[in-house]
PDB file of C-alpha atoms and ligand atoms in Angstrom:
ATOM      1  CA  MET A 240     109.866 136.720  60.424  1.00  0.00           C
ATOM      2  CA  LYS A 241     110.672 139.861  62.373  1.00  0.00           C
ATOM      3  CA  LEU A 242     113.537 141.986  61.072  1.00  0.00           C
ATOM      4  CA  ILE A 243     115.330 145.088  62.301  1.00  0.00           C
ATOM      5  CA  ALA A 244     116.697 147.424  59.635  1.00  0.00           C
ATOM      6  CA  PRO A 245     118.847 150.317  60.858  1.00  0.00           C
ATOM      7  CA  SER A 246     118.539 153.368  58.586  1.00  0.00           C
ATOM      8  CA  ILE A 247     121.988 154.767  57.827  1.00  0.00           C
ATOM      9  CA  LEU A 248     120.459 158.228  57.456  1.00  0.00           C
ATOM     10  CA  SER A 249     121.328 158.759  61.126  1.00  0.00           C
ATOM     11  CA  ALA A 250     124.796 157.155  60.930  1.00  0.00           C
ATOM     12  CA  ASP A 251     128.043 159.123  61.097  1.00  0.00           C
ATOM     13  CA  PHE A 252     128.780 159.418  57.363  1.00  0.00           C
ATOM     14  CA  ALA A 253     132.432 160.208  58.011  1.00  0.00           C
ATOM     15  CA  ARG A 254     132.702 156.675  59.425  1.00  0.00           C
ATOM     16  CA  LEU A 255     130.005 154.943  57.389  1.00  0.00           C
ATOM     17  CA  GLY A 256     131.855 151.642  56.944  1.00  0.00           C
ATOM     18  CA  GLU A 257     132.529 151.309  60.673  1.00  0.00           C
ATOM     19  CA  GLU A 258     128.952 152.272  61.506  1.00  0.00           C
ATOM     20  CA  ILE A 259     127.553 149.567  59.231  1.00  0.00           C
ATOM     21  CA  LYS A 260     129.915 146.942  60.618  1.00  0.00           C
ATOM     22  CA  ALA A 261     128.926 148.011  64.124  1.00  0.00           C
ATOM     23  CA  VAL A 262     125.181 147.549  63.549  1.00  0.00           C
ATOM     24  CA  GLU A 263     125.818 144.258  61.765  1.00  0.00           C
ATOM     25  CA  ALA A 264     127.827 143.035  64.762  1.00  0.00           C
ATOM     26  CA  ALA A 265     125.065 144.338  67.026  1.00  0.00           C
ATOM     27  CA  GLY A 266     122.484 142.061  65.416  1.00  0.00           C
ATOM     28  CA  ALA A 267     120.886 144.094  62.597  1.00  0.00           C
ATOM     29  CA  ASP A 268     119.087 142.067  59.912  1.00  0.00           C
ATOM     30  CA  TRP A 269     119.093 144.544  57.005  1.00  0.00           C
ATOM     31  CA  ILE A 270     120.680 147.870  56.148  1.00  0.00           C
ATOM     32  CA  HIS A 271     118.081 150.488  55.163  1.00  0.00           C
ATOM     33  CA  VAL A 272     119.241 153.182  52.738  1.00  0.00           C
ATOM     34  CA  ASP A 273     117.175 156.344  52.277  1.00  0.00           C
ATOM     35  CA  VAL A 274     117.495 157.836  48.820  1.00  0.00           C
ATOM     36  CA  MET A 275     116.150 161.408  48.510  1.00  0.00           C
ATOM     37  CA  ASP A 276     116.219 163.667  45.474  1.00  0.00           C
ATOM     38  CA  GLY A 277     115.307 167.159  46.706  1.00  0.00           C
ATOM     39  CA  HIS A 278     112.119 167.022  44.604  1.00  0.00           C
ATOM     40  CA  PHE A 279     109.854 164.328  45.978  1.00  0.00           C
ATOM     41  CA  VAL A 280     111.156 165.203  49.445  1.00  0.00           C
ATOM     42  CA  PRO A 281     112.917 168.386  50.554  1.00  0.00           C
ATOM     43  CA  ASN A 282     116.200 166.635  51.315  1.00  0.00           C
ATOM     44  CA  ILE A 283     119.025 165.164  49.191  1.00  0.00           C
ATOM     45  CA  THR A 284     120.951 162.099  50.309  1.00  0.00           C
ATOM     46  CA  ILE A 285     122.416 159.036  48.694  1.00  0.00           C
ATOM     47  CA  GLY A 286     123.064 157.679  45.169  1.00  0.00           C
ATOM     48  CA  PRO A 287     124.102 154.272  43.811  1.00  0.00           C
ATOM     49  CA  LEU A 288     127.789 154.980  44.508  1.00  0.00           C
ATOM     50  CA  ILE A 289     127.178 154.939  48.245  1.00  0.00           C
ATOM     51  CA  VAL A 290     125.084 151.780  47.964  1.00  0.00           C
ATOM     52  CA  GLU A 291     128.024 150.141  46.192  1.00  0.00           C
ATOM     53  CA  ALA A 292     130.288 151.232  49.048  1.00  0.00           C
ATOM     54  CA  VAL A 293     127.806 149.871  51.603  1.00  0.00           C
ATOM     55  CA  ARG A 294     127.679 146.576  49.684  1.00  0.00           C
ATOM     56  CA  SER A 295     131.447 146.232  50.015  1.00  0.00           C
ATOM     57  CA  VAL A 296     131.438 146.374  53.822  1.00  0.00           C
ATOM     58  CA  THR A 297     128.507 144.140  54.768  1.00  0.00           C
ATOM     59  CA  SER A 298     126.885 140.868  53.827  1.00  0.00           C
ATOM     60  CA  LEU A 299     123.489 141.987  55.139  1.00  0.00           C
ATOM     61  CA  PRO A 300     120.714 142.569  52.595  1.00  0.00           C
ATOM     62  CA  ILE A 301     120.558 146.198  51.486  1.00  0.00           C
ATOM     63  CA  ASP A 302     117.098 147.729  51.406  1.00  0.00           C
ATOM     64  CA  VAL A 303     116.838 150.867  49.278  1.00  0.00           C
ATOM     65  CA  HIS A 304     113.913 153.205  49.943  1.00  0.00           C
ATOM     66  CA  LEU A 305     113.517 155.476  46.931  1.00  0.00           C
ATOM     67  CA  MET A 306     112.019 158.841  47.862  1.00  0.00           C
ATOM     68  CA  ILE A 307     112.546 160.189  44.364  1.00  0.00           C
ATOM     69  CA  GLU A 308     110.605 161.239  41.307  1.00  0.00           C
ATOM     70  CA  ASN A 309     110.962 159.132  38.159  1.00  0.00           C
ATOM     71  CA  PRO A 310     112.177 156.090  40.124  1.00  0.00           C
ATOM     72  CA  ASP A 311     112.301 153.914  36.977  1.00  0.00           C
ATOM     73  CA  ASN A 312     115.275 155.949  35.766  1.00  0.00           C
ATOM     74  CA  TYR A 313     117.338 154.822  38.764  1.00  0.00           C
ATOM     75  CA  ILE A 314     116.081 151.381  39.784  1.00  0.00           C
ATOM     76  CA  PRO A 315     118.556 149.479  37.555  1.00  0.00           C
ATOM     77  CA  ALA A 316     121.535 151.436  38.905  1.00  0.00           C
ATOM     78  CA  PHE A 317     120.561 150.768  42.524  1.00  0.00           C
ATOM     79  CA  ALA A 318     120.047 147.072  41.783  1.00  0.00           C
ATOM     80  CA  ARG A 319     123.449 146.878  40.085  1.00  0.00           C
ATOM     81  CA  ALA A 320     124.978 148.632  43.084  1.00  0.00           C
ATOM     82  CA  GLY A 321     123.785 145.808  45.330  1.00  0.00           C
ATOM     83  CA  ALA A 322     120.264 146.563  46.545  1.00  0.00           C
ATOM     84  CA  ALA A 323     118.416 143.313  47.235  1.00  0.00           C
ATOM     85  CA  TRP A 324     115.187 145.038  48.231  1.00  0.00           C
ATOM     86  CA  ILE A 325     113.943 148.209  46.520  1.00  0.00           C
ATOM     87  CA  SER A 326     110.820 150.197  47.355  1.00  0.00           C
ATOM     88  CA  VAL A 327     109.141 153.036  45.473  1.00  0.00           C
ATOM     89  CA  GLN A 328     106.706 155.626  46.768  1.00  0.00           C
ATOM     90  CA  THR A 329     103.190 155.229  45.289  1.00  0.00           C
ATOM     91  CA  GLU A 330     102.905 159.004  45.094  1.00  0.00           C
ATOM     92  CA  ALA A 331     106.072 159.284  42.957  1.00  0.00           C
ATOM     93  CA  SER A 332     105.447 156.453  40.519  1.00  0.00           C
ATOM     94  CA  VAL A 333     103.030 157.294  37.715  1.00  0.00           C
ATOM     95  CA  HIS A 334     103.088 153.715  36.411  1.00  0.00           C
ATOM     96  CA  LEU A 335     103.423 151.762  39.629  1.00  0.00           C
ATOM     97  CA  ASN A 336     102.938 148.353  38.041  1.00  0.00           C
ATOM     98  CA  ARG A 337     105.773 149.115  35.608  1.00  0.00           C
ATOM     99  CA  SER A 338     108.084 150.231  38.445  1.00  0.00           C
ATOM    100  CA  VAL A 339     107.370 147.025  40.367  1.00  0.00           C
ATOM    101  CA  GLN A 340     108.022 144.884  37.297  1.00  0.00           C
ATOM    102  CA  LEU A 341     111.258 146.746  36.660  1.00  0.00           C
ATOM    103  CA  ILE A 342     112.489 146.111  40.213  1.00  0.00           C
ATOM    104  CA  LYS A 343     111.805 142.393  39.759  1.00  0.00           C
ATOM    105  CA  GLU A 344     113.428 142.290  36.322  1.00  0.00           C
ATOM    106  CA  CYS A 345     116.506 143.767  37.971  1.00  0.00           C
ATOM    107  CA  GLY A 346     116.572 140.805  40.359  1.00  0.00           C
ATOM    108  CA  ALA A 347     115.490 142.625  43.519  1.00  0.00           C
ATOM    109  CA  LYS A 348     112.472 142.197  45.789  1.00  0.00           C
ATOM    110  CA  ALA A 349     109.836 144.855  45.170  1.00  0.00           C
ATOM    111  CA  GLY A 350     108.210 147.127  47.730  1.00  0.00           C
ATOM    112  CA  VAL A 351     105.641 149.909  47.584  1.00  0.00           C
ATOM    113  CA  VAL A 352     105.666 152.780  50.073  1.00  0.00           C
ATOM    114  CA  LEU A 353     102.665 154.725  51.342  1.00  0.00           C
ATOM    115  CA  ASN A 354     102.964 158.233  52.740  1.00  0.00           C
ATOM    116  CA  PRO A 355     101.095 158.856  56.015  1.00  0.00           C
ATOM    117  CA  THR A 356      97.953 160.134  54.261  1.00  0.00           C
ATOM    118  CA  THR A 357      97.956 157.710  51.326  1.00  0.00           C
ATOM    119  CA  PRO A 358      95.204 155.138  51.938  1.00  0.00           C
ATOM    120  CA  ILE A 359      95.961 151.423  51.846  1.00  0.00           C
ATOM    121  CA  GLN A 360      93.343 151.168  49.082  1.00  0.00           C
ATOM    122  CA  ALA A 361      96.084 152.496  46.774  1.00  0.00           C
ATOM    123  CA  LEU A 362      97.578 148.992  47.027  1.00  0.00           C
ATOM    124  CA  GLU A 363      94.464 147.156  45.854  1.00  0.00           C
ATOM    125  CA  TRP A 364      95.671 146.287  42.354  1.00  0.00           C
ATOM    126  CA  ILE A 365      99.350 145.815  43.196  1.00  0.00           C
ATOM    127  CA  ILE A 366      99.503 144.078  46.575  1.00  0.00           C
ATOM    128  CA  ASP A 367      99.539 140.550  45.152  1.00  0.00           C
ATOM    129  CA  ALA A 368     102.530 141.454  42.963  1.00  0.00           C
ATOM    130  CA  ILE A 369     104.845 142.861  45.625  1.00  0.00           C
ATOM    131  CA  ASP A 370     107.096 141.461  48.327  1.00  0.00           C
ATOM    132  CA  TYR A 371     106.610 144.197  50.905  1.00  0.00           C
ATOM    133  CA  VAL A 372     104.646 147.302  51.784  1.00  0.00           C
ATOM    134  CA  LEU A 373     106.362 150.147  53.599  1.00  0.00           C
ATOM    135  CA  ILE A 374     104.062 152.223  55.791  1.00  0.00           C
ATOM    136  CA  MET A 375     105.598 155.643  56.400  1.00  0.00           C
ATOM    137  CA  SER A 376     104.875 156.632  59.980  1.00  0.00           C
ATOM    138  CA  VAL A 377     106.419 160.098  59.514  1.00  0.00           C
ATOM    139  CA  ASN A 378     106.453 162.401  56.509  1.00  0.00           C
ATOM    140  CA  PRO A 379     109.425 161.234  54.449  1.00  0.00           C
ATOM    141  CA  GLY A 380     112.466 163.452  54.231  1.00  0.00           C
ATOM    142  CA  PHE A 381     114.179 163.476  57.595  1.00  0.00           C
ATOM    143  CA  GLY A 382     115.220 161.253  60.465  1.00  0.00           C
ATOM    144  CA  GLY A 383     114.320 161.895  64.089  1.00  0.00           C
ATOM    145  CA  GLN A 384     110.648 162.818  63.642  1.00  0.00           C
ATOM    146  CA  ALA A 385     107.805 161.745  65.940  1.00  0.00           C
ATOM    147  CA  PHE A 386     105.768 158.632  65.090  1.00  0.00           C
ATOM    148  CA  ILE A 387     102.312 159.533  63.707  1.00  0.00           C
ATOM    149  CA  PRO A 388      99.922 157.579  66.000  1.00  0.00           C
ATOM    150  CA  ASN A 389      97.243 156.744  63.421  1.00  0.00           C
ATOM    151  CA  SER A 390      99.854 154.701  61.540  1.00  0.00           C
ATOM    152  CA  LEU A 391      99.003 151.911  64.005  1.00  0.00           C
ATOM    153  CA  ASP A 392      95.441 151.637  62.678  1.00  0.00           C
ATOM    154  CA  LYS A 393      96.773 151.708  59.144  1.00  0.00           C
ATOM    155  CA  ILE A 394      99.176 148.856  59.864  1.00  0.00           C
ATOM    156  CA  SER A 395      96.412 146.792  61.510  1.00  0.00           C
ATOM    157  CA  ALA A 396      94.104 147.395  58.543  1.00  0.00           C
ATOM    158  CA  LEU A 397      96.839 146.338  56.119  1.00  0.00           C
ATOM    159  CA  ARG A 398      97.587 143.224  58.193  1.00  0.00           C
ATOM    160  CA  GLN A 399      93.892 142.378  57.919  1.00  0.00           C
ATOM    161  CA  VAL A 400      93.956 142.711  54.109  1.00  0.00           C
ATOM    162  CA  ILE A 401      97.060 140.532  53.838  1.00  0.00           C
ATOM    163  CA  GLN A 402      95.511 137.853  56.044  1.00  0.00           C
ATOM    164  CA  THR A 403      92.180 137.915  54.246  1.00  0.00           C
ATOM    165  CA  LYS A 404      93.861 137.555  50.859  1.00  0.00           C
ATOM    166  CA  ASN A 405      96.234 134.947  52.277  1.00  0.00           C
ATOM    167  CA  LEU A 406      99.300 136.766  50.923  1.00  0.00           C
ATOM    168  CA  LYS A 407     102.934 136.566  52.010  1.00  0.00           C
ATOM    169  CA  THR A 408     103.509 140.301  51.604  1.00  0.00           C
ATOM    170  CA  LEU A 409     105.662 141.706  54.414  1.00  0.00           C
ATOM    171  CA  ILE A 410     104.817 144.911  56.261  1.00  0.00           C
ATOM    172  CA  GLN A 411     107.626 147.368  56.938  1.00  0.00           C
ATOM    173  CA  VAL A 412     107.351 150.496  59.069  1.00  0.00           C
ATOM    174  CA  ASP A 413     109.604 153.538  58.859  1.00  0.00           C
ATOM    175  CA  GLY A 414     109.720 156.660  61.003  1.00  0.00           C
ATOM    176  CA  GLY A 415     109.696 157.308  64.729  1.00  0.00           C
ATOM    177  CA  VAL A 416     110.413 153.700  65.706  1.00  0.00           C
ATOM    178  CA  ASN A 417     112.021 153.738  69.149  1.00  0.00           C
ATOM    179  CA  GLU A 418     111.969 152.170  72.627  1.00  0.00           C
ATOM    180  CA  LYS A 419     108.653 153.861  73.426  1.00  0.00           C
ATOM    181  CA  THR A 420     106.774 153.112  70.198  1.00  0.00           C
ATOM    182  CA  ILE A 421     108.070 149.719  69.100  1.00  0.00           C
ATOM    183  CA  ALA A 422     105.833 147.493  71.256  1.00  0.00           C
ATOM    184  CA  ASP A 423     102.603 149.005  69.915  1.00  0.00           C
ATOM    185  CA  ILE A 424     103.984 148.911  66.376  1.00  0.00           C
ATOM    186  CA  ALA A 425     104.849 145.235  66.744  1.00  0.00           C
ATOM    187  CA  ALA A 426     101.403 144.488  68.151  1.00  0.00           C
ATOM    188  CA  ALA A 427      99.825 146.080  65.064  1.00  0.00           C
ATOM    189  CA  GLY A 428     101.499 143.421  62.916  1.00  0.00           C
ATOM    190  CA  VAL A 429     104.768 144.731  61.441  1.00  0.00           C
ATOM    191  CA  ASP A 430     107.462 142.387  60.031  1.00  0.00           C
ATOM    192  CA  ILE A 431     110.332 144.795  59.303  1.00  0.00           C
ATOM    193  CA  PHE A 432     111.209 147.646  61.639  1.00  0.00           C
ATOM    194  CA  VAL A 433     113.290 150.501  60.226  1.00  0.00           C
ATOM    195  CA  ALA A 434     114.956 152.680  62.847  1.00  0.00           C
ATOM    196  CA  GLY A 435     117.494 155.440  62.297  1.00  0.00           C
ATOM    197  CA  SER A 436     117.990 157.873  65.155  1.00  0.00           C
ATOM    198  CA  ALA A 437     116.899 155.392  67.846  1.00  0.00           C
ATOM    199  CA  ILE A 438     119.740 153.041  66.887  1.00  0.00           C
ATOM    200  CA  PHE A 439     122.533 155.293  65.619  1.00  0.00           C
ATOM    201  CA  GLY A 440     121.744 157.888  68.288  1.00  0.00           C
ATOM    202  CA  SER A 441     122.131 155.331  71.068  1.00  0.00           C
ATOM    203  CA  ASN A 442     125.347 154.646  72.976  1.00  0.00           C
ATOM    204  CA  ASP A 443     125.201 150.886  72.641  1.00  0.00           C
ATOM    205  CA  TYR A 444     123.865 149.521  69.337  1.00  0.00           C
ATOM    206  CA  ARG A 445     123.777 145.934  70.575  1.00  0.00           C
ATOM    207  CA  LYS A 446     121.788 146.857  73.665  1.00  0.00           C
ATOM    208  CA  THR A 447     119.314 148.902  71.643  1.00  0.00           C
ATOM    209  CA  ILE A 448     118.756 146.243  68.964  1.00  0.00           C
ATOM    210  CA  SER A 449     118.420 143.490  71.593  1.00  0.00           C
ATOM    211  CA  SER A 450     115.918 145.529  73.529  1.00  0.00           C
ATOM    212  CA  PHE A 451     113.934 146.205  70.314  1.00  0.00           C
ATOM    213  CA  ARG A 452     113.945 142.494  69.554  1.00  0.00           C
ATOM    214  CA  ALA A 453     112.754 141.576  73.030  1.00  0.00           C
ATOM    215  CA  LYS A 454     109.898 144.080  72.780  1.00  0.00           C
ATOM    216  CA  ILE A 455     108.941 142.818  69.306  1.00  0.00           C
ATOM    217  CA  ASN A 456     109.003 139.158  70.356  1.00  0.00           C
ATOM    218  CA  LYS A 457     106.816 139.882  73.350  1.00  0.00           C
ATOM    219  CA  GLN A 458     104.104 141.235  71.030  1.00  0.00           C
ATOM    220  CA  ALA A 459     104.590 138.880  68.105  1.00  0.00           C
ATOM    221  CA  GLN A 460     101.358 137.177  67.158  1.00  0.00           C
ATOM    222  CA  PHE A 461     101.634 137.128  63.371  1.00  0.00           C
TER     223      PHE A 461
HETATM  224  C1  DX5 B 762     112.572 159.210  56.592  1.00  0.00           C
HETATM  225  C2  DX5 B 762     113.330 157.944  56.281  1.00  0.00           C
HETATM  226  C3  DX5 B 762     113.594 157.085  57.437  1.00  0.00           C
HETATM  227  C4  DX5 B 762     114.398 157.718  58.538  1.00  0.00           C
HETATM  228  C5  DX5 B 762     113.824 157.215  59.820  1.00  0.00           C
HETATM  229  O1  DX5 B 762     112.231 159.844  55.401  1.00  0.00           O
HETATM  230  O2  DX5 B 762     112.635 157.171  55.308  1.00  0.00           O
HETATM  231  O3  DX5 B 762     114.170 155.841  57.067  1.00  0.00           O
HETATM  232  O4  DX5 B 762     115.759 157.428  58.493  1.00  0.00           O
HETATM  233  O5  DX5 B 762     114.412 157.894  60.849  1.00  0.00           O
HETATM  234  P1  DX5 B 762     113.979 157.729  62.370  1.00  0.00           P
HETATM  235  O6  DX5 B 762     114.063 156.282  62.696  1.00  0.00           O
HETATM  236  O7  DX5 B 762     114.969 158.564  63.070  1.00  0.00           O
HETATM  237  O8  DX5 B 762     112.565 158.258  62.467  1.00  0.00           O
HETATM  238 ZN1   ZN B 763     113.352 155.010  54.876  1.00  0.00          ZN
END
């Protein structure tokens, strides 16, 4: 399963409904929503109200990436708002197992996110309990940053762990995914490709998503 998840962080927020419908029509698989609190990351973005609005304009699964402190305080509200997939940053969750359980109790699929310098060993005692791992390939907080090259080795190493343990855990990548980087990222073994500026900054969403898909399929070996 290879999925493309446009991040609405780079959408035109004055026309958010139209933007979401446009990427859905262009072939997107998920809608990725970046939630930032101004504490865990230096930026502030979206709350459950916006997720509810997104839910009302699309039938695609909504994937909420929580870049916030105290995520347990907000997971239920995002699930109620319509998030089908919810991920928390390892660095922001003091009781990661509890956060993951809470996401599942709320009826959503659970993901854990690793910052660029957080080792995959941080997943050792949680990986068999989660649905997906999100590898941050930029420092979280902003769209349009350059892909950090050593993320490729990290993805390959994680793919190895998942294969060895015979798990179904999906690997998601987020940050700096574009026409130039996507082939190598796909070859490293990613399942879900988040892209913000490369999709919403392009003139033709359909063309961009199709070209991403072609590049992914050419590399797909997992
Ligand atoms: C960054 C966010 C990303 C961001 C990616 O903190 O988690 O989802 O939107 O943006 P691009 O694809 O422009 O690097
Ligand atoms: Zn994100």
